[in-house]
């Protein structure tokens, strides 16, 4: 009887321990001293405005999407270029920060493998100026709005001719 009780306790202990291990959150792997640099990756890119102008001297940060932590923060150079070196393999996004520390734009999820170098572009979204209708009522401003809409993937259609439904 005592042997059976010990066996049951051992099984319960192993069961509980394996359940606790399954609930432990994943932790980003730490590289050991002497790890080859070829295991690490890099992410480089450019920060640009909605009209593709360079966005120089702007805070750019790298966020690990698995854990939500910020891995590195840099200031883009005068041409908007930035590089995050010695990045562990994983999934990341690059965020452009405003003066008030808000996120102005972000990339799609970037999946980086060991030793890989990725390149990306972080582009600010198009914003309509507050008095655009009053101050920008001209053919050039209409062309700019149309170009920005097309670049954003917007599509407008019009129907020509009379309605085909009877009585309308």
JSON list of C-alpha atoms in Angstrom, two decimals:
[
{"chain": "A", "resi": 1, "resn": "UNK", "atom": "CA", "xyz": [0.00, 0.00, 0.00]},
{"chain": "A", "resi": 2, "resn": "UNK", "atom": "CA", "xyz": [2.83, 2.40, 0.89]},
{"chain": "A", "resi": 3, "resn": "UNK", "atom": "CA", "xyz": [4.54, 1.70, -2.44]},
{"chain": "A", "resi": 4, "resn": "UNK", "atom": "CA", "xyz": [1.30, 2.42, -4.30]},
{"chain": "A", "resi": 5, "resn": "UNK", "atom": "CA", "xyz": [0.81, 5.68, -2.38]},
{"chain": "A", "resi": 6, "resn": "UNK", "atom": "CA", "xyz": [4.36, 6.77, -3.20]},
{"chain": "A", "resi": 7, "resn": "UNK", "atom": "CA", "xyz": [3.83, 5.90, -6.87]},
{"chain": "A", "resi": 8, "resn": "UNK", "atom": "CA", "xyz": [0.63, 7.95, -7.01]},
{"chain": "A", "resi": 9, "resn": "UNK", "atom": "CA", "xyz": [2.35, 10.89, -5.29]},
{"chain": "A", "resi": 10, "resn": "UNK", "atom": "CA", "xyz": [5.26, 10.65, -7.72]},
{"chain": "A", "resi": 11, "resn": "UNK", "atom": "CA", "xyz": [2.90, 10.64, -10.72]},
{"chain": "A", "resi": 12, "resn": "UNK", "atom": "CA", "xyz": [0.93, 13.60, -9.35]},
{"chain": "A", "resi": 13, "resn": "UNK", "atom": "CA", "xyz": [4.16, 15.51, -8.66]},
{"chain": "A", "resi": 14, "resn": "UNK", "atom": "CA", "xyz": [5.42, 14.88, -12.21]},
{"chain": "A", "resi": 15, "resn": "UNK", "atom": "CA", "xyz": [2.06, 15.84, -13.66]},
{"chain": "A", "resi": 16, "resn": "UNK", "atom": "CA", "xyz": [1.92, 19.12, -11.71]},
{"chain": "A", "resi": 17, "resn": "UNK", "atom": "CA", "xyz": [5.54, 19.95, -12.54]},
{"chain": "A", "resi": 18, "resn": "UNK", "atom": "CA", "xyz": [4.97, 19.37, -16.26]},
{"chain": "A", "resi": 19, "resn": "UNK", "atom": "CA", "xyz": [1.86, 21.57, -16.18]},
{"chain": "A", "resi": 20, "resn": "UNK", "atom": "CA", "xyz": [3.76, 24.38, -14.44]},
{"chain": "A", "resi": 21, "resn": "UNK", "atom": "CA", "xyz": [6.52, 24.15, -17.03]},
{"chain": "A", "resi": 22, "resn": "UNK", "atom": "CA", "xyz": [3.98, 24.41, -19.83]},
{"chain": "A", "resi": 23, "resn": "UNK", "atom": "CA", "xyz": [2.57, 27.62, -18.32]},
{"chain": "A", "resi": 24, "resn": "UNK", "atom": "CA", "xyz": [5.97, 29.29, -17.88]},
{"chain": "A", "resi": 25, "resn": "UNK", "atom": "CA", "xyz": [6.23, 32.17, -20.38]},
{"chain": "A", "resi": 26, "resn": "UNK", "atom": "CA", "xyz": [8.80, 31.84, -23.13]},
{"chain": "A", "resi": 27, "resn": "UNK", "atom": "CA", "xyz": [11.93, 33.86, -22.62]},
{"chain": "A", "resi": 28, "resn": "UNK", "atom": "CA", "xyz": [14.08, 35.23, -25.41]},
{"chain": "A", "resi": 29, "resn": "UNK", "atom": "CA", "xyz": [17.18, 33.08, -25.75]},
{"chain": "A", "resi": 30, "resn": "UNK", "atom": "CA", "xyz": [20.33, 34.58, -24.25]},
{"chain": "A", "resi": 31, "resn": "UNK", "atom": "CA", "xyz": [23.49, 34.13, -26.23]},
{"chain": "A", "resi": 32, "resn": "UNK", "atom": "CA", "xyz": [26.43, 32.69, -24.39]},
{"chain": "A", "resi": 33, "resn": "UNK", "atom": "CA", "xyz": [29.82, 34.39, -24.37]},
{"chain": "A", "resi": 34, "resn": "UNK", "atom": "CA", "xyz": [31.79, 33.30, -27.41]},
{"chain": "A", "resi": 35, "resn": "UNK", "atom": "CA", "xyz": [28.70, 32.93, -29.61]},
{"chain": "A", "resi": 36, "resn": "UNK", "atom": "CA", "xyz": [29.53, 33.55, -33.24]},
{"chain": "A", "resi": 37, "resn": "UNK", "atom": "CA", "xyz": [28.33, 36.88, -34.63]},
{"chain": "A", "resi": 38, "resn": "UNK", "atom": "CA", "xyz": [26.91, 35.03, -37.66]},
{"chain": "A", "resi": 39, "resn": "UNK", "atom": "CA", "xyz": [24.07, 33.87, -35.40]},
{"chain": "A", "resi": 40, "resn": "UNK", "atom": "CA", "xyz": [22.95, 37.49, -34.92]},
{"chain": "A", "resi": 41, "resn": "UNK", "atom": "CA", "xyz": [20.98, 39.44, -37.50]},
{"chain": "A", "resi": 42, "resn": "UNK", "atom": "CA", "xyz": [20.60, 43.07, -38.55]},
{"chain": "A", "resi": 43, "resn": "UNK", "atom": "CA", "xyz": [17.66, 45.23, -39.59]},
{"chain": "A", "resi": 44, "resn": "UNK", "atom": "CA", "xyz": [18.31, 48.35, -41.63]},
{"chain": "A", "resi": 45, "resn": "UNK", "atom": "CA", "xyz": [15.98, 50.75, -43.30]},
{"chain": "A", "resi": 46, "resn": "UNK", "atom": "CA", "xyz": [14.77, 54.24, -44.09]},
{"chain": "A", "resi": 47, "resn": "UNK", "atom": "CA", "xyz": [12.22, 56.46, -42.38]},
{"chain": "A", "resi": 48, "resn": "UNK", "atom": "CA", "xyz": [10.22, 58.55, -44.86]},
{"chain": "A", "resi": 49, "resn": "UNK", "atom": "CA", "xyz": [7.25, 60.92, -44.87]},
{"chain": "A", "resi": 50, "resn": "UNK", "atom": "CA", "xyz": [3.95, 60.12, -46.58]},
{"chain": "A", "resi": 51, "resn": "UNK", "atom": "CA", "xyz": [5.32, 61.72, -49.76]},
{"chain": "A", "resi": 52, "resn": "UNK", "atom": "CA", "xyz": [8.56, 59.68, -49.59]},
{"chain": "A", "resi": 53, "resn": "UNK", "atom": "CA", "xyz": [10.75, 62.55, -48.38]},
{"chain": "A", "resi": 54, "resn": "UNK", "atom": "CA", "xyz": [13.58, 61.55, -46.06]},
{"chain": "A", "resi": 55, "resn": "UNK", "atom": "CA", "xyz": [12.77, 61.70, -42.36]},
{"chain": "A", "resi": 56, "resn": "UNK", "atom": "CA", "xyz": [16.14, 62.58, -40.85]},
{"chain": "A", "resi": 57, "resn": "UNK", "atom": "CA", "xyz": [17.08, 62.94, -37.20]},
{"chain": "A", "resi": 58, "resn": "UNK", "atom": "CA", "xyz": [14.00, 61.07, -36.00]},
{"chain": "A", "resi": 59, "resn": "UNK", "atom": "CA", "xyz": [13.74, 58.57, -33.15]},
{"chain": "A", "resi": 60, "resn": "UNK", "atom": "CA", "xyz": [13.30, 55.02, -34.44]},
{"chain": "A", "resi": 61, "resn": "UNK", "atom": "CA", "xyz": [12.92, 51.98, -32.20]},
{"chain": "A", "resi": 62, "resn": "UNK", "atom": "CA", "xyz": [12.90, 48.22, -32.61]},
{"chain": "A", "resi": 63, "resn": "UNK", "atom": "CA", "xyz": [10.20, 46.29, -30.74]},
{"chain": "A", "resi": 64, "resn": "UNK", "atom": "CA", "xyz": [10.11, 42.53, -30.19]},
{"chain": "A", "resi": 65, "resn": "UNK", "atom": "CA", "xyz": [6.53, 41.57, -31.10]},
{"chain": "A", "resi": 66, "resn": "UNK", "atom": "CA", "xyz": [6.61, 38.31, -29.14]},
{"chain": "A", "resi": 67, "resn": "UNK", "atom": "CA", "xyz": [7.17, 40.02, -25.80]},
{"chain": "A", "resi": 68, "resn": "UNK", "atom": "CA", "xyz": [6.32, 43.67, -26.55]},
{"chain": "A", "resi": 69, "resn": "UNK", "atom": "CA", "xyz": [9.66, 44.88, -25.24]},
{"chain": "A", "resi": 70, "resn": "UNK", "atom": "CA", "xyz": [11.75, 47.57, -26.88]},
{"chain": "A", "resi": 71, "resn": "UNK", "atom": "CA", "xyz": [15.05, 46.07, -28.02]},
{"chain": "A", "resi": 72, "resn": "UNK", "atom": "CA", "xyz": [16.86, 49.21, -29.24]},
{"chain": "A", "resi": 73, "resn": "UNK", "atom": "CA", "xyz": [16.25, 52.89, -29.96]},
{"chain": "A", "resi": 74, "resn": "UNK", "atom": "CA", "xyz": [18.20, 55.02, -32.43]},
{"chain": "A", "resi": 75, "resn": "UNK", "atom": "CA", "xyz": [18.03, 58.36, -34.21]},
{"chain": "A", "resi": 76, "resn": "UNK", "atom": "CA", "xyz": [17.93, 58.13, -37.99]},
{"chain": "A", "resi": 77, "resn": "UNK", "atom": "CA", "xyz": [20.68, 59.95, -39.85]},
{"chain": "A", "resi": 78, "resn": "UNK", "atom": "CA", "xyz": [20.01, 63.04, -41.98]},
{"chain": "A", "resi": 79, "resn": "UNK", "atom": "CA", "xyz": [18.82, 60.85, -44.88]},
{"chain": "A", "resi": 80, "resn": "UNK", "atom": "CA", "xyz": [16.41, 58.87, -42.67]},
{"chain": "A", "resi": 81, "resn": "UNK", "atom": "CA", "xyz": [18.61, 55.74, -42.64]},
{"chain": "A", "resi": 82, "resn": "UNK", "atom": "CA", "xyz": [18.96, 53.53, -39.55]},
{"chain": "A", "resi": 83, "resn": "UNK", "atom": "CA", "xyz": [20.52, 50.15, -38.68]},
{"chain": "A", "resi": 84, "resn": "UNK", "atom": "CA", "xyz": [19.86, 47.84, -35.75]},
{"chain": "A", "resi": 85, "resn": "UNK", "atom": "CA", "xyz": [22.85, 45.50, -35.35]},
{"chain": "A", "resi": 86, "resn": "UNK", "atom": "CA", "xyz": [23.30, 42.33, -33.31]},
{"chain": "A", "resi": 87, "resn": "UNK", "atom": "CA", "xyz": [19.58, 41.47, -33.33]},
{"chain": "A", "resi": 88, "resn": "UNK", "atom": "CA", "xyz": [18.58, 38.05, -32.05]},
{"chain": "A", "resi": 89, "resn": "UNK", "atom": "CA", "xyz": [16.53, 35.94, -34.49]},
{"chain": "A", "resi": 90, "resn": "UNK", "atom": "CA", "xyz": [12.80, 36.59, -33.98]},
{"chain": "A", "resi": 91, "resn": "UNK", "atom": "CA", "xyz": [9.85, 38.80, -34.95]},
{"chain": "A", "resi": 92, "resn": "UNK", "atom": "CA", "xyz": [10.11, 42.58, -34.74]},
{"chain": "A", "resi": 93, "resn": "UNK", "atom": "CA", "xyz": [8.52, 45.84, -35.85]},
{"chain": "A", "resi": 94, "resn": "UNK", "atom": "CA", "xyz": [10.28, 49.17, -36.39]},
{"chain": "A", "resi": 95, "resn": "UNK", "atom": "CA", "xyz": [8.46, 52.23, -35.04]},
{"chain": "A", "resi": 96, "resn": "UNK", "atom": "CA", "xyz": [8.98, 55.93, -35.86]},
{"chain": "A", "resi": 97, "resn": "UNK", "atom": "CA", "xyz": [8.51, 58.07, -32.76]},
{"chain": "A", "resi": 98, "resn": "UNK", "atom": "CA", "xyz": [7.19, 61.63, -32.50]},
{"chain": "A", "resi": 99, "resn": "UNK", "atom": "CA", "xyz": [8.62, 64.41, -30.36]},
{"chain": "A", "resi": 100, "resn": "UNK", "atom": "CA", "xyz": [6.00, 63.57, -27.70]},
{"chain": "A", "resi": 101, "resn": "UNK", "atom": "CA", "xyz": [7.11, 59.89, -27.70]},
{"chain": "A", "resi": 102, "resn": "UNK", "atom": "CA", "xyz": [4.01, 58.65, -29.54]},
{"chain": "A", "resi": 103, "resn": "UNK", "atom": "CA", "xyz": [4.28, 56.08, -32.31]},
{"chain": "A", "resi": 104, "resn": "UNK", "atom": "CA", "xyz": [3.76, 57.84, -35.66]},
{"chain": "A", "resi": 105, "resn": "UNK", "atom": "CA", "xyz": [4.27, 54.83, -37.93]},
{"chain": "A", "resi": 106, "resn": "UNK", "atom": "CA", "xyz": [5.30, 51.17, -37.79]},
{"chain": "A", "resi": 107, "resn": "UNK", "atom": "CA", "xyz": [6.39, 48.48, -40.22]},
{"chain": "A", "resi": 108, "resn": "UNK", "atom": "CA", "xyz": [4.72, 45.16, -40.76]},
{"chain": "A", "resi": 109, "resn": "UNK", "atom": "CA", "xyz": [6.05, 42.27, -38.68]},
{"chain": "A", "resi": 110, "resn": "UNK", "atom": "CA", "xyz": [9.63, 41.50, -39.71]},
{"chain": "A", "resi": 111, "resn": "UNK", "atom": "CA", "xyz": [10.71, 37.87, -39.21]},
{"chain": "A", "resi": 112, "resn": "UNK", "atom": "CA", "xyz": [14.49, 37.65, -38.88]},
{"chain": "A", "resi": 113, "resn": "UNK", "atom": "CA", "xyz": [16.43, 34.39, -39.06]},
{"chain": "A", "resi": 114, "resn": "UNK", "atom": "CA", "xyz": [19.93, 33.77, -37.73]},
{"chain": "A", "resi": 115, "resn": "UNK", "atom": "CA", "xyz": [22.58, 35.70, -39.67]},
{"chain": "A", "resi": 116, "resn": "UNK", "atom": "CA", "xyz": [20.01, 37.43, -41.87]},
{"chain": "A", "resi": 117, "resn": "UNK", "atom": "CA", "xyz": [20.10, 41.11, -42.84]},
{"chain": "A", "resi": 118, "resn": "UNK", "atom": "CA", "xyz": [16.67, 42.66, -43.52]},
{"chain": "A", "resi": 119, "resn": "UNK", "atom": "CA", "xyz": [15.84, 45.98, -45.10]},
{"chain": "A", "resi": 120, "resn": "UNK", "atom": "CA", "xyz": [12.60, 47.88, -44.51]},
{"chain": "A", "resi": 121, "resn": "UNK", "atom": "CA", "xyz": [10.92, 51.26, -45.00]},
{"chain": "A", "resi": 122, "resn": "UNK", "atom": "CA", "xyz": [8.89, 53.00, -42.30]},
{"chain": "A", "resi": 123, "resn": "UNK", "atom": "CA", "xyz": [6.49, 55.46, -43.90]},
{"chain": "A", "resi": 124, "resn": "UNK", "atom": "CA", "xyz": [4.39, 58.06, -42.12]},
{"chain": "A", "resi": 125, "resn": "UNK", "atom": "CA", "xyz": [0.68, 57.87, -42.96]},
{"chain": "A", "resi": 126, "resn": "UNK", "atom": "CA", "xyz": [-0.91, 60.52, -45.15]},
{"chain": "A", "resi": 127, "resn": "UNK", "atom": "CA", "xyz": [-2.62, 63.26, -43.16]},
{"chain": "A", "resi": 128, "resn": "UNK", "atom": "CA", "xyz": [-5.04, 65.82, -44.54]},
{"chain": "A", "resi": 129, "resn": "UNK", "atom": "CA", "xyz": [-4.10, 69.34, -43.41]},
{"chain": "A", "resi": 130, "resn": "UNK", "atom": "CA", "xyz": [-6.76, 70.97, -41.15]},
{"chain": "A", "resi": 131, "resn": "UNK", "atom": "CA", "xyz": [-7.84, 73.60, -43.70]},
{"chain": "A", "resi": 132, "resn": "UNK", "atom": "CA", "xyz": [-7.27, 71.57, -46.85]},
{"chain": "A", "resi": 133, "resn": "UNK", "atom": "CA", "xyz": [-10.68, 72.36, -48.33]},
{"chain": "A", "resi": 134, "resn": "UNK", "atom": "CA", "xyz": [-10.33, 76.08, -47.80]},
{"chain": "A", "resi": 135, "resn": "UNK", "atom": "CA", "xyz": [-6.69, 76.58, -48.71]},
{"chain": "A", "resi": 136, "resn": "UNK", "atom": "CA", "xyz": [-6.13, 73.77, -51.19]},
{"chain": "A", "resi": 137, "resn": "UNK", "atom": "CA", "xyz": [-8.95, 74.14, -53.69]},
{"chain": "A", "resi": 138, "resn": "UNK", "atom": "CA", "xyz": [-6.83, 73.99, -56.85]},
{"chain": "A", "resi": 139, "resn": "UNK", "atom": "CA", "xyz": [-5.88, 71.56, -59.60]},
{"chain": "A", "resi": 140, "resn": "UNK", "atom": "CA", "xyz": [-2.36, 70.91, -58.17]},
{"chain": "A", "resi": 141, "resn": "UNK", "atom": "CA", "xyz": [-3.74, 70.15, -54.70]},
{"chain": "A", "resi": 142, "resn": "UNK", "atom": "CA", "xyz": [-6.40, 67.87, -56.22]},
{"chain": "A", "resi": 143, "resn": "UNK", "atom": "CA", "xyz": [-3.62, 66.03, -58.09]},
{"chain": "A", "resi": 144, "resn": "UNK", "atom": "CA", "xyz": [-1.67, 65.58, -54.85]},
{"chain": "A", "resi": 145, "resn": "UNK", "atom": "CA", "xyz": [-4.73, 64.21, -53.02]},
{"chain": "A", "resi": 146, "resn": "UNK", "atom": "CA", "xyz": [-5.46, 61.84, -55.93]},
{"chain": "A", "resi": 147, "resn": "UNK", "atom": "CA", "xyz": [-1.84, 60.65, -55.99]},
{"chain": "A", "resi": 148, "resn": "UNK", "atom": "CA", "xyz": [-1.80, 60.05, -52.23]},
{"chain": "A", "resi": 149, "resn": "UNK", "atom": "CA", "xyz": [-5.14, 58.21, -52.42]},
{"chain": "A", "resi": 150, "resn": "UNK", "atom": "CA", "xyz": [-3.83, 55.98, -55.19]},
{"chain": "A", "resi": 151, "resn": "UNK", "atom": "CA", "xyz": [-0.63, 55.29, -53.24]},
{"chain": "A", "resi": 152, "resn": "UNK", "atom": "CA", "xyz": [-2.74, 54.33, -50.21]},
{"chain": "A", "resi": 153, "resn": "UNK", "atom": "CA", "xyz": [-4.77, 51.86, -52.27]},
{"chain": "A", "resi": 154, "resn": "UNK", "atom": "CA", "xyz": [-8.02, 53.86, -52.38]},
{"chain": "A", "resi": 155, "resn": "UNK", "atom": "CA", "xyz": [-10.23, 53.42, -55.40]},
{"chain": "A", "resi": 156, "resn": "UNK", "atom": "CA", "xyz": [-13.06, 55.68, -56.51]},
{"chain": "A", "resi": 157, "resn": "UNK", "atom": "CA", "xyz": [-15.57, 54.83, -59.21]},
{"chain": "A", "resi": 158, "resn": "UNK", "atom": "CA", "xyz": [-18.39, 56.74, -60.84]},
{"chain": "A", "resi": 159, "resn": "UNK", "atom": "CA", "xyz": [-21.32, 55.45, -62.82]},
{"chain": "A", "resi": 160, "resn": "UNK", "atom": "CA", "xyz": [-22.10, 57.10, -66.14]},
{"chain": "A", "resi": 161, "resn": "UNK", "atom": "CA", "xyz": [-25.48, 57.06, -67.84]},
{"chain": "A", "resi": 162, "resn": "UNK", "atom": "CA", "xyz": [-29.08, 56.69, -66.73]},
{"chain": "A", "resi": 163, "resn": "UNK", "atom": "CA", "xyz": [-30.19, 54.22, -64.04]},
{"chain": "A", "resi": 164, "resn": "UNK", "atom": "CA", "xyz": [-31.27, 50.85, -65.41]},
{"chain": "A", "resi": 165, "resn": "UNK", "atom": "CA", "xyz": [-33.95, 50.19, -62.79]},
{"chain": "A", "resi": 166, "resn": "UNK", "atom": "CA", "xyz": [-37.45, 51.01, -64.17]},
{"chain": "A", "resi": 167, "resn": "UNK", "atom": "CA", "xyz": [-39.24, 53.94, -62.54]},
{"chain": "A", "resi": 168, "resn": "UNK", "atom": "CA", "xyz": [-36.12, 55.52, -61.10]}
]
